[in-house]
PDB file of C-alpha atoms in Angstrom:
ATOM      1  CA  UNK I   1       0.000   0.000   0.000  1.00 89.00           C
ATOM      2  CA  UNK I   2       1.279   3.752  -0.951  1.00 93.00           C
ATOM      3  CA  UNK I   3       0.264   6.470   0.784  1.00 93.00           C
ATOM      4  CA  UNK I   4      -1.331   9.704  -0.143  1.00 93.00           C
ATOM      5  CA  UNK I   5      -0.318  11.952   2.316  1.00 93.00           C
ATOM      6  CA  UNK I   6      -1.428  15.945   1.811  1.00 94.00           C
ATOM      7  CA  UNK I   7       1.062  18.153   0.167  1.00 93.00           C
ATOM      8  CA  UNK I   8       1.824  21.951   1.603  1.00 93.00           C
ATOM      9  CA  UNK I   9      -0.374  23.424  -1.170  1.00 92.00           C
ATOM     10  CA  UNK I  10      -3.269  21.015  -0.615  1.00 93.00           C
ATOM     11  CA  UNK I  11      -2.829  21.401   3.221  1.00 95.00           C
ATOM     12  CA  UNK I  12      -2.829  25.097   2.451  1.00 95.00           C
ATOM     13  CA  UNK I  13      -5.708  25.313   0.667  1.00 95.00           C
ATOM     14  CA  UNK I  14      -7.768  22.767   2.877  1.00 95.00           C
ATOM     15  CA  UNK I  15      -6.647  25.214   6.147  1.00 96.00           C
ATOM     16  CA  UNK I  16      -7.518  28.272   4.511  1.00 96.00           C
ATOM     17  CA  UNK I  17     -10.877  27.126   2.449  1.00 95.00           C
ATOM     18  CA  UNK I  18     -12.052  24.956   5.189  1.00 94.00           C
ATOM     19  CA  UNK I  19     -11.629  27.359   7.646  1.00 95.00           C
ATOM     20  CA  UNK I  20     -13.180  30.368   5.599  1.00 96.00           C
ATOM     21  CA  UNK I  21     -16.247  27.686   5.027  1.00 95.00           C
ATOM     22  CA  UNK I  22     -16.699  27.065   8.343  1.00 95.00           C
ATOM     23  CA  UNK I  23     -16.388  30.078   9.626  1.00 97.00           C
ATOM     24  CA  UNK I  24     -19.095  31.439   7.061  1.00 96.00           C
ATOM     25  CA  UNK I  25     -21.540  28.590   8.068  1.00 95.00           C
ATOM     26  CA  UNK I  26     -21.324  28.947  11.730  1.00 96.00           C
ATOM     27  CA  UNK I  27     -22.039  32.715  11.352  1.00 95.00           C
ATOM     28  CA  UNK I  28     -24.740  31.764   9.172  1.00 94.00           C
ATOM     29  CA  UNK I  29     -26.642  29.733  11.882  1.00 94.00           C
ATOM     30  CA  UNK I  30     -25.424  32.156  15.064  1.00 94.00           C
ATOM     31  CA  UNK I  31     -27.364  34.623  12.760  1.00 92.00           C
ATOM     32  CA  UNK I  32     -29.975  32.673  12.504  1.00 92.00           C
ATOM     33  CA  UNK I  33     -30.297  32.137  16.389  1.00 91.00           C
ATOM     34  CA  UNK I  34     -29.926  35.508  16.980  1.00 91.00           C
ATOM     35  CA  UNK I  35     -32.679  36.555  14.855  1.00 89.00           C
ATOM     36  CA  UNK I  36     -34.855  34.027  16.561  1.00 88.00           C
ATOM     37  CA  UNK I  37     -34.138  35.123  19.651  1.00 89.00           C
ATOM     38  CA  UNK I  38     -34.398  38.995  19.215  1.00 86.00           C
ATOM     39  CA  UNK I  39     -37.567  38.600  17.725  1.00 80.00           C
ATOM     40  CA  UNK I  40     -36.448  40.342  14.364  1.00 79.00           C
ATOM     41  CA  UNK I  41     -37.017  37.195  12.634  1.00 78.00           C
ATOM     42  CA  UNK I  42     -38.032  37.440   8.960  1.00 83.00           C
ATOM     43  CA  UNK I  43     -38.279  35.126   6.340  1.00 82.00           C
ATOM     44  CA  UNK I  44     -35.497  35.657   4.976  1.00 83.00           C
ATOM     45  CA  UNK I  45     -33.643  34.501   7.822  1.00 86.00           C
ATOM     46  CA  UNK I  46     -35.084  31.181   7.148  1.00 88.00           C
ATOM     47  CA  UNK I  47     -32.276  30.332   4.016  1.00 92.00           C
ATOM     48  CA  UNK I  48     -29.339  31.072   6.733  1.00 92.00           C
ATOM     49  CA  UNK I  49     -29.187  27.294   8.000  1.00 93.00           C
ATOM     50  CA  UNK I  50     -30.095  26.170   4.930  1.00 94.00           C
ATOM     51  CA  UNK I  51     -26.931  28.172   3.587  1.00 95.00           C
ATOM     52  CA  UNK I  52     -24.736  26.771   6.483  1.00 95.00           C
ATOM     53  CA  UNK I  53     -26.303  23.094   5.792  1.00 96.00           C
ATOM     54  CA  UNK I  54     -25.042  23.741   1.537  1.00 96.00           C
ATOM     55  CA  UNK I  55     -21.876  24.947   3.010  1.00 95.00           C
ATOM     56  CA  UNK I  56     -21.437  21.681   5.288  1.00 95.00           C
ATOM     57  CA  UNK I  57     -22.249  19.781   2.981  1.00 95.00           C
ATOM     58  CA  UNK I  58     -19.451  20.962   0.333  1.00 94.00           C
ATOM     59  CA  UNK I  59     -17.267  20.367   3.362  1.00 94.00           C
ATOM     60  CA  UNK I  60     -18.181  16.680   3.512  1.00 95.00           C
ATOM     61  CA  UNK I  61     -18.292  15.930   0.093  1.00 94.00           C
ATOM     62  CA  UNK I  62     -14.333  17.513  -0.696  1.00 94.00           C
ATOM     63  CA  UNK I  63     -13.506  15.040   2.792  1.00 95.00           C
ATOM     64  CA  UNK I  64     -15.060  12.378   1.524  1.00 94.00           C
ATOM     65  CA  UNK I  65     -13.289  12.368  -2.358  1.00 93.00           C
ATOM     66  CA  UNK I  66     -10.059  12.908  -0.484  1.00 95.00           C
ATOM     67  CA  UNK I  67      -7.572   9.848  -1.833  1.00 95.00           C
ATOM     68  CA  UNK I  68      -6.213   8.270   1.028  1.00 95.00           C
ATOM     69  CA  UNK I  69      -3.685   5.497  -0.661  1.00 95.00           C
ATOM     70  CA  UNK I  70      -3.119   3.426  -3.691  1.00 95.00           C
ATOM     71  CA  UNK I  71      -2.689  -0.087  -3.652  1.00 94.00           C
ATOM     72  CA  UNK I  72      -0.932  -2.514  -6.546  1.00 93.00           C
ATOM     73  CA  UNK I  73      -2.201  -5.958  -6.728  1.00 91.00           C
ATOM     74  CA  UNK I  74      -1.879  -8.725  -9.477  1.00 89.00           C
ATOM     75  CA  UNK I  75      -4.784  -7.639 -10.461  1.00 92.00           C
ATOM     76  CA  UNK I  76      -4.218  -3.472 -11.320  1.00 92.00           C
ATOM     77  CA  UNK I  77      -4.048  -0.647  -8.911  1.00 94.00           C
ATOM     78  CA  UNK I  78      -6.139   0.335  -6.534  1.00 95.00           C
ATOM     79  CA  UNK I  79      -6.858   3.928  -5.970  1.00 96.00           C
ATOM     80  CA  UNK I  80      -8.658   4.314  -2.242  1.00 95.00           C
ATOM     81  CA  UNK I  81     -10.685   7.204  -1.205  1.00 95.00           C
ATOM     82  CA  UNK I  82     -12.524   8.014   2.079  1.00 93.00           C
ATOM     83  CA  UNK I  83     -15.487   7.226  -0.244  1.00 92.00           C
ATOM     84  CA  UNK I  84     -14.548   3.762  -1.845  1.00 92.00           C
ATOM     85  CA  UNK I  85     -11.850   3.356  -4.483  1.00 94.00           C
ATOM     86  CA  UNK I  86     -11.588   3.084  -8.271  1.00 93.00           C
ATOM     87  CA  UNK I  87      -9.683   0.246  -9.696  1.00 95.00           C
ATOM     88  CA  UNK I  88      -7.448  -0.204 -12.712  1.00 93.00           C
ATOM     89  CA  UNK I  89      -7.147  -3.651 -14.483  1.00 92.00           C
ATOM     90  CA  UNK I  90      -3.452  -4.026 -14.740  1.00 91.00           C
ATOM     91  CA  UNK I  91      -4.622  -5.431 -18.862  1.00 91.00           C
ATOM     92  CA  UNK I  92      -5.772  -2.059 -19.370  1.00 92.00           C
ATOM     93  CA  UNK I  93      -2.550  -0.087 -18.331  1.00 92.00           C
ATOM     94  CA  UNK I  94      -0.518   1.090 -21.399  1.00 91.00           C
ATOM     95  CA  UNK I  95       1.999   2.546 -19.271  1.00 92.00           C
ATOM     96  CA  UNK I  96       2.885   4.433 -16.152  1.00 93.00           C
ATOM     97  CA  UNK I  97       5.588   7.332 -16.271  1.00 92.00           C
ATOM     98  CA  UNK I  98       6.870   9.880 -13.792  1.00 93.00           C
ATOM     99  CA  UNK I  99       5.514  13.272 -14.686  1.00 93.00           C
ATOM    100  CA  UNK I 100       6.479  16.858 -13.391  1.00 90.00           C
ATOM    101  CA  UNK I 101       3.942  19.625 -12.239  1.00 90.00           C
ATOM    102  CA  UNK I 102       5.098  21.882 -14.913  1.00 91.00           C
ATOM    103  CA  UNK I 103       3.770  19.638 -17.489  1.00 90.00           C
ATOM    104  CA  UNK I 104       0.128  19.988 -15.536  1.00 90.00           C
ATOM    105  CA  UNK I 105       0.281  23.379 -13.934  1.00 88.00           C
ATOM    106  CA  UNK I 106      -2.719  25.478 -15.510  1.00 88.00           C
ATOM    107  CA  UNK I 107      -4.614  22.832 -16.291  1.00 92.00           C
ATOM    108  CA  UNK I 108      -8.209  23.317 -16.477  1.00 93.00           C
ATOM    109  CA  UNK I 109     -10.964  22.074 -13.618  1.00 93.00           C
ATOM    110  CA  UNK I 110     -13.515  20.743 -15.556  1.00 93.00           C
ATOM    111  CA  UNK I 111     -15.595  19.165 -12.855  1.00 94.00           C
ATOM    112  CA  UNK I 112     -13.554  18.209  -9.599  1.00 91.00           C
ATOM    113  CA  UNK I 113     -11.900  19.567  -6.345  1.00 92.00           C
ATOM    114  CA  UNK I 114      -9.107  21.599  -6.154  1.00 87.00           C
ATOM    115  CA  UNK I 115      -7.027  21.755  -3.039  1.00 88.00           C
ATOM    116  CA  UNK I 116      -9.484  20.364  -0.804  1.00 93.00           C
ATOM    117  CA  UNK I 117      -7.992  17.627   0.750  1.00 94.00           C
ATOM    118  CA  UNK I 118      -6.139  17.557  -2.348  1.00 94.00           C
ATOM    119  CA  UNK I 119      -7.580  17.401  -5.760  1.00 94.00           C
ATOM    120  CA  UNK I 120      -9.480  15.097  -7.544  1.00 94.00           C
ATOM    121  CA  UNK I 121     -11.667  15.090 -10.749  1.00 94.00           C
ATOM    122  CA  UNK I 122     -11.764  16.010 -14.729  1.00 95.00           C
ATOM    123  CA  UNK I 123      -8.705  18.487 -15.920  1.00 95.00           C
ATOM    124  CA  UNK I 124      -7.620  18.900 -18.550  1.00 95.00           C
ATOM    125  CA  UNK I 125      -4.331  20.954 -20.312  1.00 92.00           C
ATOM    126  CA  UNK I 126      -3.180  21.558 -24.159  1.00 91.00           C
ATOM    127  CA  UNK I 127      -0.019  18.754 -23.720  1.00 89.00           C
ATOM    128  CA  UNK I 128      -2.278  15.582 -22.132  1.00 92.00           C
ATOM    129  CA  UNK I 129      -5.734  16.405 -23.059  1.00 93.00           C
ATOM    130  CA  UNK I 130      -8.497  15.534 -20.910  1.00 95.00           C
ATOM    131  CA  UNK I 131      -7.197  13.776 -17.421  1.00 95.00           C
ATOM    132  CA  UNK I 132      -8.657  12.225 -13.821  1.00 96.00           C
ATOM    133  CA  UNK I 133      -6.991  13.186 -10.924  1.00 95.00           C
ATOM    134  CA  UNK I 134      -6.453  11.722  -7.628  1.00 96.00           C
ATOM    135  CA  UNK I 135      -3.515  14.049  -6.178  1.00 95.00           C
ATOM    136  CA  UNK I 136      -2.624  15.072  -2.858  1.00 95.00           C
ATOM    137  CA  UNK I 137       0.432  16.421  -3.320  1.00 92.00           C
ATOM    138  CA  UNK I 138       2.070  18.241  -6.210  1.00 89.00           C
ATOM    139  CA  UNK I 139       5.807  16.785  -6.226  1.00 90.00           C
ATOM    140  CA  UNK I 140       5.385  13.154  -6.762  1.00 90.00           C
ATOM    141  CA  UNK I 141       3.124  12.600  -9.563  1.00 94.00           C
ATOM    142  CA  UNK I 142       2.405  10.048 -11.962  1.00 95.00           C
ATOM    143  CA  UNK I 143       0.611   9.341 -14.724  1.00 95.00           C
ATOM    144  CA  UNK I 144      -1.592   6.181 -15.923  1.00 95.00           C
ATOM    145  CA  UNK I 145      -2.068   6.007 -19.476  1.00 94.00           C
ATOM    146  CA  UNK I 146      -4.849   3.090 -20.552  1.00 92.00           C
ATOM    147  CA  UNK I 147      -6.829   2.886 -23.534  1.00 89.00           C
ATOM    148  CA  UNK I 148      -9.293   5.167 -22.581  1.00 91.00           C
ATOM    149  CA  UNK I 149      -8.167   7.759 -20.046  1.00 94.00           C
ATOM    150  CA  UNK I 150      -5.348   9.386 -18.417  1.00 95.00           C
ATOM    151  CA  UNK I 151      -4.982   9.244 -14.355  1.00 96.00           C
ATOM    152  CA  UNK I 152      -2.986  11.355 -12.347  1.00 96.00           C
ATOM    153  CA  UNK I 153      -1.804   9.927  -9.032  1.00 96.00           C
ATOM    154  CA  UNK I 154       0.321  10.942  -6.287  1.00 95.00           C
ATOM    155  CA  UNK I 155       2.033   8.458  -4.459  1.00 95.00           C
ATOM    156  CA  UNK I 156       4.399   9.373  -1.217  1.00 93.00           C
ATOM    157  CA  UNK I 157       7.196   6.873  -2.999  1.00 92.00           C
ATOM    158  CA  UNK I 158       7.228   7.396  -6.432  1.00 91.00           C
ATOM    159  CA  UNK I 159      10.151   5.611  -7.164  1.00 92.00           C
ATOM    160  CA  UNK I 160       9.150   2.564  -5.355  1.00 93.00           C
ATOM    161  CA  UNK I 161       5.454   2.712  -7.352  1.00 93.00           C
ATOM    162  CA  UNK I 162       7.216   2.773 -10.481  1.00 91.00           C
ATOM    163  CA  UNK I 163       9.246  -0.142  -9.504  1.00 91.00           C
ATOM    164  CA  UNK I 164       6.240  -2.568  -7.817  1.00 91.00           C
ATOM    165  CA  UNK I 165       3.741  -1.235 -10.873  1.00 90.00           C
ATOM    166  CA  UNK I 166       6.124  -2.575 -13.617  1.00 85.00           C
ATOM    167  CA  UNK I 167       6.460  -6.137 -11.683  1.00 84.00           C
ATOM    168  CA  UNK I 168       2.453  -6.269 -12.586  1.00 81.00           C
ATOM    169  CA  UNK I 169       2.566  -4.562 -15.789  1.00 78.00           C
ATOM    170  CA  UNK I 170       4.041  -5.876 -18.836  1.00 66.00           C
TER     171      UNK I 170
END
């Protein structure tokens, strides 16, 4: 098993984001208190915990798509996430390659996270096209070519990925 621990941009971002998010929803329910216990409550006031419930909720759902490890087995690789995993058949790997964040920096969000608790989704740049990410950090990342789609991952030990993967993967 490889871990996916969180860079210092993704750990960044999560800190900053997460605690601006937070911050925002618990003001938007002390509001909402406040106005019920004043007795300038209007109905307006009624969308503040709904706001602080979207808010919440945007919270859990960037926790739960955060990639926690990535596994190689005889049978692909494994990518885990707090929400289940996605699996690679090691048939349908073309190859696997080290890749620098140059080549990816700028790419494009096209429906995904990015930077809380890492950064996961569709991207895409000019050089790889469309791609699916599953990185946490930003200076270990490699990239799984198949027949259909491009992955990016971000394993802790690169090197040793590269090594185990290419036992599997003829």
């Amino acid at each position: 098993m490889f871990k996916a621990s969180l860079g210092s941009t993704a750990k960044i971002i999560t800190a900053i984001v997460g605690g601006l998010l937070c911050f925002f929803g618990m003001l938007f329910i002390f509001s909402f208190v406040i106005s019920l216990l004043s007795g300038n409550f209007e109905k307006r006031d009624v969308m503040l915990p709904i706001l602080a419930l979207g808010i919440f909720g945007v919270i859990v759902y960037t926790f739960r798509n955060q990639t926690k490890n990535y596994k190689i087995t005889n049978e692909g690789i494994s990518i885990s996430q707090r929400k289940g995993s996605h699996f690679i058949k090691r048939e349908d790997v073309i190859e696997i390659k080290s890749i620098d964040y140059k080549s990816i920096k700028g790419s494009v969000r096209n429906f995904g996270i990015g930077g809380i608790f890492g950064f996961s989704g569709t991207f895409s740049n000019k050089e790889f096209g469309e791609m699916i990410w599953f990185v946490t950090r930003t200076d270990s990342l490699l990239m799984i070519n198949t027949d259909k789609q491009k992955i990016v991952i971000s394993p802790d030990d690169v090197e040793l990925f590269l090594t185990k993967s290419k036992e599997i993967i003829k």
